[in-house]
Amino acid sequence: QVQLVESGGGLVQAGGSLRLSCAASGRTFSVYAVGWFRQAPGKEREFVTAISRSGGSAYVSASVRGRFTISRDDAKNTVYLQMNRLIPEDTAVYYCAAHSSSNPPSRPNEYAYWGQGTQVTVSS
């Protein structure tokens, strides 16, 4: 199995940027598709974006399209989420998750491996 640790969250002003990291240990990250999800208080866990095992395909939710970019660096066993032009609606705990498939599903219950989450708060 693989262990995941998110980092890079914090407090940022609306319009600002953050880069989240998801670092993997154990099994090499290159064999997993990886997704980013977020969960606000009282809300369901929401798909944000995901990247295929090969890194050749990315999938982005409509709410963040054009603002967030996912990338992976398999040499560092790390997946990144670059978040630009942040808005208060982006405030949530952000999680990365791994799936042992070539293409990432968008449904959170299909992912077996999760990090602990990192808090992102966007002030207006």
mmCIF file of C-alpha atoms in Angstrom:
data_model
loop_
_atom_site.group_PDB
_atom_site.id
_atom_site.type_symbol
_atom_site.label_atom_id
_atom_site.label_comp_id
_atom_site.label_asym_id
_atom_site.label_seq_id
_atom_site.Cartn_x
_atom_site.Cartn_y
_atom_site.Cartn_z
ATOM 1 C CA GLN A 1 0.000 0.000 0.000
ATOM 2 C CA VAL A 2 0.905 3.656 -0.132
ATOM 3 C CA GLN A 3 0.859 6.339 2.559
ATOM 4 C CA LEU A 4 -0.043 9.904 1.610
ATOM 5 C CA VAL A 5 0.683 13.189 3.370
ATOM 6 C CA GLU A 6 -0.721 16.526 2.217
ATOM 7 C CA SER A 7 0.955 19.826 2.947
ATOM 8 C CA GLY A 8 0.897 23.433 1.798
ATOM 9 C CA GLY A 9 -2.449 24.597 3.087
ATOM 10 C CA GLY A 10 -2.956 27.830 4.939
ATOM 11 C CA LEU A 11 -4.736 31.147 5.011
ATOM 12 C CA VAL A 12 -4.737 33.193 1.843
ATOM 13 C CA GLN A 13 -6.509 36.286 0.588
ATOM 14 C CA ALA A 14 -9.032 35.954 -2.211
ATOM 15 C CA GLY A 15 -7.257 36.178 -5.525
ATOM 16 C CA GLY A 16 -4.112 34.638 -4.131
ATOM 17 C CA SER A 17 -2.441 31.319 -4.773
ATOM 18 C CA LEU A 18 -1.343 28.216 -2.926
ATOM 19 C CA ARG A 19 0.417 25.062 -3.973
ATOM 20 C CA LEU A 20 -0.516 21.879 -2.183
ATOM 21 C CA SER A 21 1.700 18.834 -2.162
ATOM 22 C CA CYS A 22 0.820 15.194 -1.736
ATOM 23 C CA ALA A 23 3.860 13.147 -0.822
ATOM 24 C CA ALA A 24 3.764 9.380 -1.020
ATOM 25 C CA SER A 25 5.752 6.728 0.758
ATOM 26 C CA GLY A 26 5.720 2.987 0.474
ATOM 27 C CA ARG A 27 4.694 1.945 -2.994
ATOM 28 C CA THR A 28 5.943 4.174 -5.758
ATOM 29 C CA PHE A 29 3.431 6.811 -6.758
ATOM 30 C CA SER A 30 3.879 6.064 -10.421
ATOM 31 C CA VAL A 31 1.541 3.059 -10.278
ATOM 32 C CA TYR A 32 -1.418 5.120 -9.023
ATOM 33 C CA ALA A 33 -3.865 7.541 -10.446
ATOM 34 C CA VAL A 34 -4.206 10.412 -7.976
ATOM 35 C CA GLY A 35 -7.097 12.693 -7.170
ATOM 36 C CA TRP A 36 -7.599 15.806 -5.093
ATOM 37 C CA PHE A 37 -10.804 16.199 -3.113
ATOM 38 C CA ARG A 38 -12.062 18.811 -0.706
ATOM 39 C CA GLN A 39 -14.575 18.894 2.092
ATOM 40 C CA ALA A 40 -16.107 21.940 3.705
ATOM 41 C CA PRO A 41 -17.925 21.760 7.055
ATOM 42 C CA GLY A 42 -21.326 20.166 6.645
ATOM 43 C CA LYS A 43 -20.663 19.288 3.022
ATOM 44 C CA GLU A 44 -19.951 16.091 1.149
ATOM 45 C CA ARG A 45 -16.451 15.369 0.009
ATOM 46 C CA GLU A 46 -16.112 16.911 -3.431
ATOM 47 C CA PHE A 47 -14.003 15.947 -6.391
ATOM 48 C CA VAL A 48 -11.611 18.686 -7.415
ATOM 49 C CA THR A 49 -9.199 17.303 -9.973
ATOM 50 C CA ALA A 50 -7.256 14.157 -10.758
ATOM 51 C CA ILE A 51 -4.420 12.898 -12.884
ATOM 52 C CA SER A 52 -3.936 9.618 -14.663
ATOM 53 C CA ARG A 53 -1.262 7.122 -13.753
ATOM 54 C CA SER A 54 0.824 8.151 -16.723
ATOM 55 C CA GLY A 55 0.308 11.855 -16.134
ATOM 56 C CA GLY A 56 -0.969 12.236 -19.652
ATOM 57 C CA SER A 57 -4.565 13.024 -18.769
ATOM 58 C CA ALA A 58 -6.014 15.371 -16.187
ATOM 59 C CA TYR A 59 -9.612 15.822 -15.077
ATOM 60 C CA VAL A 60 -10.913 19.003 -13.511
ATOM 61 C CA SER A 61 -14.210 19.873 -11.892
ATOM 62 C CA ALA A 62 -16.150 22.768 -13.330
ATOM 63 C CA SER A 63 -15.834 24.750 -10.107
ATOM 64 C CA VAL A 64 -12.049 25.003 -10.380
ATOM 65 C CA ARG A 65 -11.482 24.715 -14.111
ATOM 66 C CA GLY A 66 -9.083 27.350 -15.325
ATOM 67 C CA ARG A 67 -7.842 28.087 -11.815
ATOM 68 C CA PHE A 68 -6.396 24.825 -10.453
ATOM 69 C CA THR A 69 -3.768 22.641 -12.062
ATOM 70 C CA ILE A 70 -2.717 19.157 -11.032
ATOM 71 C CA SER A 71 0.703 17.767 -11.839
ATOM 72 C CA ARG A 72 2.907 14.929 -10.744
ATOM 73 C CA ASP A 73 6.595 14.378 -10.268
ATOM 74 C CA ASP A 74 7.073 10.646 -9.978
ATOM 75 C CA ALA A 75 10.798 11.044 -9.329
ATOM 76 C CA LYS A 76 9.840 12.787 -6.071
ATOM 77 C CA ASN A 77 6.776 10.630 -5.361
ATOM 78 C CA THR A 78 4.741 13.814 -5.209
ATOM 79 C CA VAL A 79 1.562 15.171 -6.754
ATOM 80 C CA TYR A 80 0.874 18.895 -6.683
ATOM 81 C CA LEU A 81 -2.216 21.042 -6.763
ATOM 82 C CA GLN A 82 -1.524 24.571 -7.922
ATOM 83 C CA MET A 83 -4.423 26.792 -6.905
ATOM 84 C CA ASN A 84 -4.685 30.248 -8.433
ATOM 85 C CA ARG A 85 -7.259 33.026 -8.163
ATOM 86 C CA LEU A 86 -8.634 31.527 -4.994
ATOM 87 C CA ILE A 87 -12.115 32.473 -3.855
ATOM 88 C CA PRO A 88 -13.797 32.014 -0.464
ATOM 89 C CA GLU A 89 -15.803 29.080 -1.836
ATOM 90 C CA ASP A 90 -12.526 27.177 -2.118
ATOM 91 C CA THR A 91 -12.237 27.064 1.670
ATOM 92 C CA ALA A 92 -12.125 23.417 2.735
ATOM 93 C CA VAL A 93 -9.912 20.615 3.913
ATOM 94 C CA TYR A 94 -8.103 19.283 0.872
ATOM 95 C CA TYR A 95 -7.252 15.616 0.556
ATOM 96 C CA CYS A 96 -5.259 13.642 -1.927
ATOM 97 C CA ALA A 97 -6.138 10.066 -2.713
ATOM 98 C CA ALA A 98 -4.626 7.270 -4.747
ATOM 99 C CA HIS A 99 -6.289 4.667 -6.915
ATOM 100 C CA SER A 100 -4.638 1.633 -8.445
ATOM 101 C CA SER A 101 -5.907 2.276 -11.930
ATOM 102 C CA SER A 102 -4.634 4.034 -14.992
ATOM 103 C CA ASN A 103 -7.432 6.603 -15.046
ATOM 104 C CA PRO A 104 -8.744 8.248 -11.888
ATOM 105 C CA PRO A 105 -12.392 7.953 -10.908
ATOM 106 C CA SER A 106 -14.195 11.019 -9.629
ATOM 107 C CA ARG A 107 -16.101 9.209 -6.895
ATOM 108 C CA PRO A 108 -14.308 9.402 -3.546
ATOM 109 C CA ASN A 109 -15.542 6.023 -2.349
ATOM 110 C CA GLU A 110 -13.555 4.351 -5.106
ATOM 111 C CA TYR A 111 -10.228 5.476 -3.640
ATOM 112 C CA ALA A 112 -8.527 3.203 -1.145
ATOM 113 C CA TYR A 113 -5.695 5.452 0.034
ATOM 114 C CA TRP A 114 -6.097 8.904 1.571
ATOM 115 C CA GLY A 115 -3.977 11.503 3.232
ATOM 116 C CA GLN A 116 -4.924 13.288 6.443
ATOM 117 C CA GLY A 117 -5.909 16.511 4.717
ATOM 118 C CA THR A 118 -4.641 20.065 4.782
ATOM 119 C CA GLN A 119 -6.760 23.107 5.571
ATOM 120 C CA VAL A 120 -7.167 25.846 2.995
ATOM 121 C CA THR A 121 -8.896 29.026 4.105
ATOM 122 C CA VAL A 122 -9.576 31.859 1.687
ATOM 123 C CA SER A 123 -10.532 35.195 3.157
ATOM 124 C CA SER A 124 -12.501 37.861 1.351
#
